[in-house]
Each structure stands twice: as structure tokens, then as C-alpha cells.
Coordinates of C-alpha atoms in Angstrom, one line a residue:
X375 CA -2.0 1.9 4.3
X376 CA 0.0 -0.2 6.9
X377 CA 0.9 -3.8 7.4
X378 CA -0.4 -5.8 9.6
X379 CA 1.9 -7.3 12.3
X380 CA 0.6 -11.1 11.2
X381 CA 1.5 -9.6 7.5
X382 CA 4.9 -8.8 9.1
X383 CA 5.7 -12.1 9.9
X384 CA 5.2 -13.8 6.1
X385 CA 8.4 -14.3 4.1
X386 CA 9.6 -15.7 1.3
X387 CA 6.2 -15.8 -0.4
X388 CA 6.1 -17.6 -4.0
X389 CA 3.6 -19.0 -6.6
X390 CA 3.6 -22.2 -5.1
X391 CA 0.0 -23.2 -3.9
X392 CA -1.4 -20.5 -4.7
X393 CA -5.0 -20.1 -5.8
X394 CA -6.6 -19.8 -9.0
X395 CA -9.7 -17.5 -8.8
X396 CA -10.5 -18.5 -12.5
X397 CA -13.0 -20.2 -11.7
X398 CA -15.1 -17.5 -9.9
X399 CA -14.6 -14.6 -12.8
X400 CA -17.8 -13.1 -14.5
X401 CA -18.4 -10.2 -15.8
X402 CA -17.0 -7.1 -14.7
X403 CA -18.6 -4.1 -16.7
X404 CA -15.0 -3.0 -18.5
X405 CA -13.4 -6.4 -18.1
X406 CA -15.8 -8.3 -19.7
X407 CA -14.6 -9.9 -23.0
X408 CA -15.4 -7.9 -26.1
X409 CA -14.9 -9.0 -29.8
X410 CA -11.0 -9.7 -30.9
X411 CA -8.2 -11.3 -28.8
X412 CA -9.1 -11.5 -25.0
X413 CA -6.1 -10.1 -22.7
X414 CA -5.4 -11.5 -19.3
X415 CA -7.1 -10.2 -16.4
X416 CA -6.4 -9.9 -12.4
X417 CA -9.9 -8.9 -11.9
X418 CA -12.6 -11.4 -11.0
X419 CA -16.2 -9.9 -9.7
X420 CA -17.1 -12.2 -6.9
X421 CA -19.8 -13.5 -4.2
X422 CA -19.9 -13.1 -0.7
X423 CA -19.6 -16.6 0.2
X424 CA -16.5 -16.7 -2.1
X425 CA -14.9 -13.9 0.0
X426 CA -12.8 -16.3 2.3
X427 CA -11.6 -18.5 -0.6
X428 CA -10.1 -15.0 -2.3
X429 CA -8.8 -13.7 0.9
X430 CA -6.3 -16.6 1.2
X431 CA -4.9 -15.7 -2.0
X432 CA -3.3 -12.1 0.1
X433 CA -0.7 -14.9 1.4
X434 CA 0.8 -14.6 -2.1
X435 CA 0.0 -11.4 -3.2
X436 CA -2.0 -7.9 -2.1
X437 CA -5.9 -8.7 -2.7
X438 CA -8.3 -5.8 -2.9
X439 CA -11.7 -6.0 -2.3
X440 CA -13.6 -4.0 -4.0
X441 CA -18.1 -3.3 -2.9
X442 CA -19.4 -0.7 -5.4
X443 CA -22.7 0.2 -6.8
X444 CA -24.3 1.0 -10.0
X445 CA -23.9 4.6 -9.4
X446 CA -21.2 6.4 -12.1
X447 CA -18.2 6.9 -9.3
X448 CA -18.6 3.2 -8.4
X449 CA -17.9 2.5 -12.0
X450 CA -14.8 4.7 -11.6
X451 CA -13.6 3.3 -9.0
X452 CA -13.8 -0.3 -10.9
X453 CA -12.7 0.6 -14.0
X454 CA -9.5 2.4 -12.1
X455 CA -8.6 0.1 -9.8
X456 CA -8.9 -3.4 -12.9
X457 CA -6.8 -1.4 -14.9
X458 CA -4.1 -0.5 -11.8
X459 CA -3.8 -4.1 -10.7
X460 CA -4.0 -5.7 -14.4
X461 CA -0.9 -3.6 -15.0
X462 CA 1.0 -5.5 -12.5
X463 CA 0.9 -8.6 -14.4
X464 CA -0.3 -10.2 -11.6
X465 CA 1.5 -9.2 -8.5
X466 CA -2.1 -8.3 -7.1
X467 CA -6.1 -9.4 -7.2
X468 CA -8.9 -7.4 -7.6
X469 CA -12.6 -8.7 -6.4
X470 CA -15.4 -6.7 -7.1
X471 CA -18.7 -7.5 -4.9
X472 CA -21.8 -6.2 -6.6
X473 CA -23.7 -4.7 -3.8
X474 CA -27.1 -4.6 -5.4
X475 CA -26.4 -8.5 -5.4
X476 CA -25.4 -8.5 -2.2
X477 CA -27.3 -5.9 0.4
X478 CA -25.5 -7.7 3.2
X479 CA -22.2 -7.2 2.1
X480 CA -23.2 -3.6 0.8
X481 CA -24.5 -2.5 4.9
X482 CA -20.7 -3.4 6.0
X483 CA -18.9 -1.8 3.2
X484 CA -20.8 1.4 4.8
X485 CA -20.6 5.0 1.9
X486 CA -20.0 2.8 -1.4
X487 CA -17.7 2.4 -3.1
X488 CA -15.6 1.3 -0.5
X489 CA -12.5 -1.1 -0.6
X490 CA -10.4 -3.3 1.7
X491 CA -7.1 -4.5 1.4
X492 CA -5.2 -7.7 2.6
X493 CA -2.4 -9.1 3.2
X494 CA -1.6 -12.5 4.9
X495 CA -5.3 -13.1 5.2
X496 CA -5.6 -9.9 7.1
X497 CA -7.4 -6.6 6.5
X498 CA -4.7 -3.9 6.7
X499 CA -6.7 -1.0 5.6
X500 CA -9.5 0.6 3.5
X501 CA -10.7 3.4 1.5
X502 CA -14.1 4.4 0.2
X503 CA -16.0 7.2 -1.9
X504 CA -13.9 10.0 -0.4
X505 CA -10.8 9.3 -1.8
X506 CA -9.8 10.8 -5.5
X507 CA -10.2 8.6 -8.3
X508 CA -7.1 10.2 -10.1
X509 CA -5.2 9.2 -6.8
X510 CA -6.2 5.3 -6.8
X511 CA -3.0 3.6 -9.0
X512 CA -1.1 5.7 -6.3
X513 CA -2.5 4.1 -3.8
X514 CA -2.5 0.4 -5.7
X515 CA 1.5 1.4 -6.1
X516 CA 1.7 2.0 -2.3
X517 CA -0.2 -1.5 -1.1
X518 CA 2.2 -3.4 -3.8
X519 CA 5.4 -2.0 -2.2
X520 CA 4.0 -2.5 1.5
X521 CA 3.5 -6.0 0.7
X522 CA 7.0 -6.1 -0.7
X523 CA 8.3 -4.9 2.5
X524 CA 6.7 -7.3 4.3
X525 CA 7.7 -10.7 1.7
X526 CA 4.6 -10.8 0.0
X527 CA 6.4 -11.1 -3.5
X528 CA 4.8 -13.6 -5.5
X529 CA 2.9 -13.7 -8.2
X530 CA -1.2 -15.5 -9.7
X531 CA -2.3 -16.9 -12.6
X532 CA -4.9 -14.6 -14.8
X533 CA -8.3 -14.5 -13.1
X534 CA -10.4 -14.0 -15.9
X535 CA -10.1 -12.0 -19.7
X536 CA -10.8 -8.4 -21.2
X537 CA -11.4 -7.4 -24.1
X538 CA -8.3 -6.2 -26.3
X539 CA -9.5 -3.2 -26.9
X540 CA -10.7 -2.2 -23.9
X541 CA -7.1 -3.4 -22.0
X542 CA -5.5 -1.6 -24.6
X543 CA -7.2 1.5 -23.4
X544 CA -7.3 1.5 -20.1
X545 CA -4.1 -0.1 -19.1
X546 CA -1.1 2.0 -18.2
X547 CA 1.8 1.2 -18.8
X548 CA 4.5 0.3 -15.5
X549 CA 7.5 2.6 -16.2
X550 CA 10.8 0.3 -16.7
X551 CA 12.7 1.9 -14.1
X552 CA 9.5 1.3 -11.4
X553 CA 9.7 -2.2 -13.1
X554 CA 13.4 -2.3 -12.3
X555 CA 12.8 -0.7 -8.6
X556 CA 10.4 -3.8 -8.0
X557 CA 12.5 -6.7 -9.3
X558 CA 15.5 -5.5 -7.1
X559 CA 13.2 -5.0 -3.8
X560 CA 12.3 -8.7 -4.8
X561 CA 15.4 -9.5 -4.5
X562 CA 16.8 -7.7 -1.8
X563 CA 18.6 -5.0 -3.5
X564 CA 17.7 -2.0 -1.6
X565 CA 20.8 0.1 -3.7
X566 CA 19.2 -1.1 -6.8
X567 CA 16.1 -0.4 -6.2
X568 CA 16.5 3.5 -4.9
X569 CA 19.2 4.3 -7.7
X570 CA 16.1 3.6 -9.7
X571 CA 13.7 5.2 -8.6
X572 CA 15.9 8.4 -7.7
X573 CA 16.9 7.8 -11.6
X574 CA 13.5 8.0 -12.3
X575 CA 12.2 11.1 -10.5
X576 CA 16.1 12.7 -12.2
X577 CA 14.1 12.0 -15.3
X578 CA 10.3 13.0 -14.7
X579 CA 10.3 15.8 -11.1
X580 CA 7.0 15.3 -10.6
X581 CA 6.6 11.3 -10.4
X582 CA 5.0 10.9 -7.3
X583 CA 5.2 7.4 -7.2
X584 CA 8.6 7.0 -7.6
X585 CA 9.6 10.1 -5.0
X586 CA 7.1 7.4 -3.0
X587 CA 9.4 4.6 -3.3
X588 CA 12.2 6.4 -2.7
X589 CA 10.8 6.7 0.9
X590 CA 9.6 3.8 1.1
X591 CA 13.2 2.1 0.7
X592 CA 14.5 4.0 2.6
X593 CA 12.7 3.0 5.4
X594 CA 13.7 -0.7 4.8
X595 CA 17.0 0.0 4.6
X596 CA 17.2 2.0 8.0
X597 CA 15.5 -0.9 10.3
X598 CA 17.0 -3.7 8.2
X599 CA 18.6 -6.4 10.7
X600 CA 17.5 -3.7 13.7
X601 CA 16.9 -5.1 16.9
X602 CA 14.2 -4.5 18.0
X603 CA 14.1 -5.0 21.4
X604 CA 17.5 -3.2 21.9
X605 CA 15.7 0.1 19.7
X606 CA 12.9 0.0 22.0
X607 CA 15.1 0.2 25.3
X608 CA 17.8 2.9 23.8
X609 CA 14.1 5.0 22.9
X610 CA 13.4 4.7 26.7
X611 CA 16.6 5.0 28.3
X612 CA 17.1 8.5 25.7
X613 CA 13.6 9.9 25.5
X614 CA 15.1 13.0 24.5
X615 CA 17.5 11.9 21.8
X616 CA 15.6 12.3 18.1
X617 CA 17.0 9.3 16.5
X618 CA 16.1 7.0 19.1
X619 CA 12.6 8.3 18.8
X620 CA 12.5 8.0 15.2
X621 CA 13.7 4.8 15.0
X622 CA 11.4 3.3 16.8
X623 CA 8.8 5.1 14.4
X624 CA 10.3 3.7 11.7
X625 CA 10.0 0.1 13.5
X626 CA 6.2 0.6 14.0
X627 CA 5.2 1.5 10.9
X628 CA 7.2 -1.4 9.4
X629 CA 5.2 -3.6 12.1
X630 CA 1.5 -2.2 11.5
X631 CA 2.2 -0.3 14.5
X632 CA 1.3 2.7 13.1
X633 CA -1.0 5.3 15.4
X634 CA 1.8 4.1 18.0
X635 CA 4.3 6.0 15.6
X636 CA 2.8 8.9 14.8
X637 CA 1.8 9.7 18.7
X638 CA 5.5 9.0 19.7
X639 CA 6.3 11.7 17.3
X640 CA 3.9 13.8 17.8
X641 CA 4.7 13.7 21.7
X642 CA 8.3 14.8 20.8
X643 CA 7.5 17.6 19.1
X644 CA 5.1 19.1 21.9
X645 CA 7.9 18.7 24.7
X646 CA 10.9 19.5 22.4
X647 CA 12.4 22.8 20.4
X648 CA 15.0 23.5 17.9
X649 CA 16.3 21.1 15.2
X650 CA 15.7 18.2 17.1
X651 CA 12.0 19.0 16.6
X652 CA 12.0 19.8 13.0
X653 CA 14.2 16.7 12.6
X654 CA 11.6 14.6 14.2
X655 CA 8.5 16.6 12.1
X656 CA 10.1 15.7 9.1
X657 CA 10.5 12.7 9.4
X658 CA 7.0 12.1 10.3
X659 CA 5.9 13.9 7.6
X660 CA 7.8 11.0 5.7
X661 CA 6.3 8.6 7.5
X662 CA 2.8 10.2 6.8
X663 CA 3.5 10.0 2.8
X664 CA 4.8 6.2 3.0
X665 CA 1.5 5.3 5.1
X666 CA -0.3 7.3 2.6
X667 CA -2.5 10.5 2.4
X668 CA -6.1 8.0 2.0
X669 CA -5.2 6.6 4.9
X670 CA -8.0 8.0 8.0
X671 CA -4.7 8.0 10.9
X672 CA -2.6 10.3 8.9
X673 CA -6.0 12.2 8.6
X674 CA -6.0 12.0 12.2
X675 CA -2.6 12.4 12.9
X676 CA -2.1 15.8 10.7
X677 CA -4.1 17.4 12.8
X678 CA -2.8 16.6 15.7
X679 CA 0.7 18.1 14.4
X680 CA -0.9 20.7 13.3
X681 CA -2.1 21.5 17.3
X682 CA 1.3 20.5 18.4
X683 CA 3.3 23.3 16.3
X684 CA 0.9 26.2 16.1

């Protein structure tokens, strides 16, 4: 996923005016209210013609958009993705479109399930039936810290109820020091917020999402209070020095600009040798992880590495 350079632009984003889908929430299959104490949901299934009204909301907080079917990995994908974005407590919206409801809706989403996400009331990327179930909170972790990046920090009133047993279930649980991570990027603490999630991959190797933030921050922290007009002429006074290059990657990326990123890199490696290169390919292959693996240009990009080294 990548931000969209209108995204980009939004700061300082808080509850205030924000809207309350409430109003629009049905039933959602697993979210639907079951007997016992109802728990707060983020989820709300939705009608087309409700699509712009729920769209606006992605000026406070990531919104996805979610077109399945009745088949069984559409009903993975929903039961997934609600119990992702309910465990952010309301730092993101889920929408589900029924596309049996809606065939209209169902011949743009094209192979179902297939979901959008916004920010800033614009789409900045998508994902459908190819991409692993297992690796959709990972990719509901990336969107959240992309919006972060980009000021979208707020937070939305419940959307609609589940069951308690059901939440109970499905819901997992936000590690404290990814909870800690988030509050400081909130507030600007880009120390804080690595020291937690390093603290966290010191105490579980294999958390993916956490060795995710890790790059993530660091990306904010090399282009924060860059010029970027001043990058952009060093890059073409020095086309031959690596750090140039790659900070102007890093500047794109951060911008939504991201296919102009990876072929700047990818152009470096094919006219240069030695550690400047593998400098320059690893640092795209960073940049590849913090755009994430679902996304179809670092698809298209890999290969085109792949071509340039071998």
C-alpha cells in the first residue's frame, strides 16, 4: 500500500466532525449481535449509494472497503478483516458491500473478494482473492501506520455491535508494546516508537509486524523536515551518488510516488556495481516490505530487480 499525494497533504487529523456510520450498520454474518452483552464494532455492511458518505470518514481514519460474496473465502476475508480493524478500537472502518445485493458494485470489484482502501477520500490501493487470508491483519497493520505517516490519527465512534462471544473469539489482541509504538508515532515520537518496536521483535524474532514498523519509522525519521526540492536537485546534480538516489526513493514513497521509486532504484542498479549497488538493492528491498508484499507494483517491481541483477 501507498499514500496518496492528496493523503499526504492531511494533518493533524482528530475526532472532531467526524462521521458516525451507526446508522448504516446491519448485519454482518460474524458481527451480527448474538445472545449476552453486545461489544463494540468498527464494521458496518453497507449499500452502494452509501459508499460516498463512508468514504469521507478516511479524512479521520483508514476506511476499507470491503465487496465479497457468499462463497467460503469471501467469508474469510470478512470475518478476518472485522476482527483486524475491531482490534484497533477504532482507528479504522470496515464496510462490507454484499455483491449478490449489489451486481453493479460486484462487476467493478472484478475476482471477489476484493478490497479498497482510503485515505483522505482517496483510493490508495487494493487487494482481492489472491492475497493470503493469514496475511490480512498484516496488511490492516500496514494501512494503519501509512495513514499515521501521513496525519490520519484520529479516531470513530462504534459502528455497529457483536456478539460477546463471537468478539471474544475472534478478536486479537494489540500487543502493548505495538500499542506503545502507535501512541508515540501519534505523537511525534519517532525514538519512542522504534525503541518499541525493536523491544518488541528483542522479545518475539519472528514478529513481522513489528520488524514492519521498525522500517516504517525509519523512513519517517530519514525524510523528516527534508527539502524536497533541494533532494530532488542534489539526486540530479549526483546521479551516481547512492544516497542521493535513495533519498529521493524514500521521498516518493512517503508521497504516493511509488512506481517512480522503485524504477529510480532499479535504474541504479542496472548502470552501477559494487557496494553502492547492493546499498541501493537493499534499500529497495525495504522499501518493497514497507509498501507491502500484496501490493501488484512490488509484484511488478521484483521482477524487474530480478532482470536487473541476474
Amino acid at each position: 500500500m501507498s499514500a496518496n499525494t492528496d493523503a499526504a497533504n492531511t494533518r493533524g487529523a482528530n475526532t472532531q466532525g467526524a462521521v458516525d456510520l451507526s446508522a448504516l450498520a446491519g448485519s454482518t454474518g460474524s458481527a451480527a449481535p448474538q445472545q449476552g452483552a453486545a461489544r463494540d464494532s468498527w464494521t458496518v455492511a453497507a449499500a452502494p449509494q452509501q459508499l460516498q458518505q463512508i468514504v469521507q470518514l478516511s479524512a479521520q481514519v483508514p476506511v476499507l472497503v470491503l465487496i465479497h460474496g457468499s462463497d467460503a473465502l469471501s467469508e474469510q476475508f470478512r470475518s478476518t478483516l472485522e476482527s483486524a480493524v475491531d482490534a484497533q478500537k477504532g482507528r479504522m472502518v470496515l464496510a462490507s458491500i454484499d455483491a449478490a445485493a449489489s451486481p453493479e458494485i460486484a462487476q467493478q470489484g472484478g475476482k471477489l473478494p476484493a478490497v479498497t482502501a482510503f485515505l483522505s477520500g482517496q483510493a490508495i490501493g487494493e487487494f482481492d482473492a489472491e492475497a493470503p487470508v493469514d496475511q490480512l491483519p498484516q496488511v490492516v497493520s500496514q494501512i494503519l501506520q501509512l495513514a499515521t505517516q501521513n496525519g490520519i490519527t484520529g479516531t470513530v465512534p462504534p459502528q455497529s455491535q457483536r456478539g460477546a462471544d463471537s468478539a471474544e473469539a475472534a478478536e486479537p489482541e494489540v500487543p502493548p508494546l505495538h500499542l506503545q509504538a502507535h501512541e508515540a508515532l501519534e505523537n511525534g515520537d519517532y525514538d519512542g516508537a522504534l525503541a518499541a518496536f525493536e523491544q518488541a521483535v528483542r522479545e518475539k524474532p519472528d514478529d513481522a509486524e513489528a520488524k514492519l514498523g521498525i522500517a516504517q519509522v525509519q523512513l519517517m525519521r530519514r525524510t523528516q523536515n527534508v527539502d524536497l526540492a533541494q533532494v530532488r536537485q542534489r539526486a540530479a546534480e549526483n546521479p551516481d551518488e547512492a544516497q542521493a538516489q535513495t533519498q529521493v526513493a524514500d521521498v516518493d514513497v512517503l508521497g504516493g510516488h511509488v512506481e517512480d521509486a522503485f524504477s529510480r532504484l532499479i535504474r541504479y542498479i542496472q548502470t552501477h556495481a559494487g557496494e553502492d549497488r547492493e546499498t541501493v538493492r537493499k534499500h529497495l528491498v525495504e522499501l518493497f516490505s514497507i509498501v507491502g508484499d500484496t501490493d501488484p507494483r512490488v509484484a511488478a517491481a521484483r521482477k524487474k530487480l530480478a532482470m536487473a541483477l541476474f
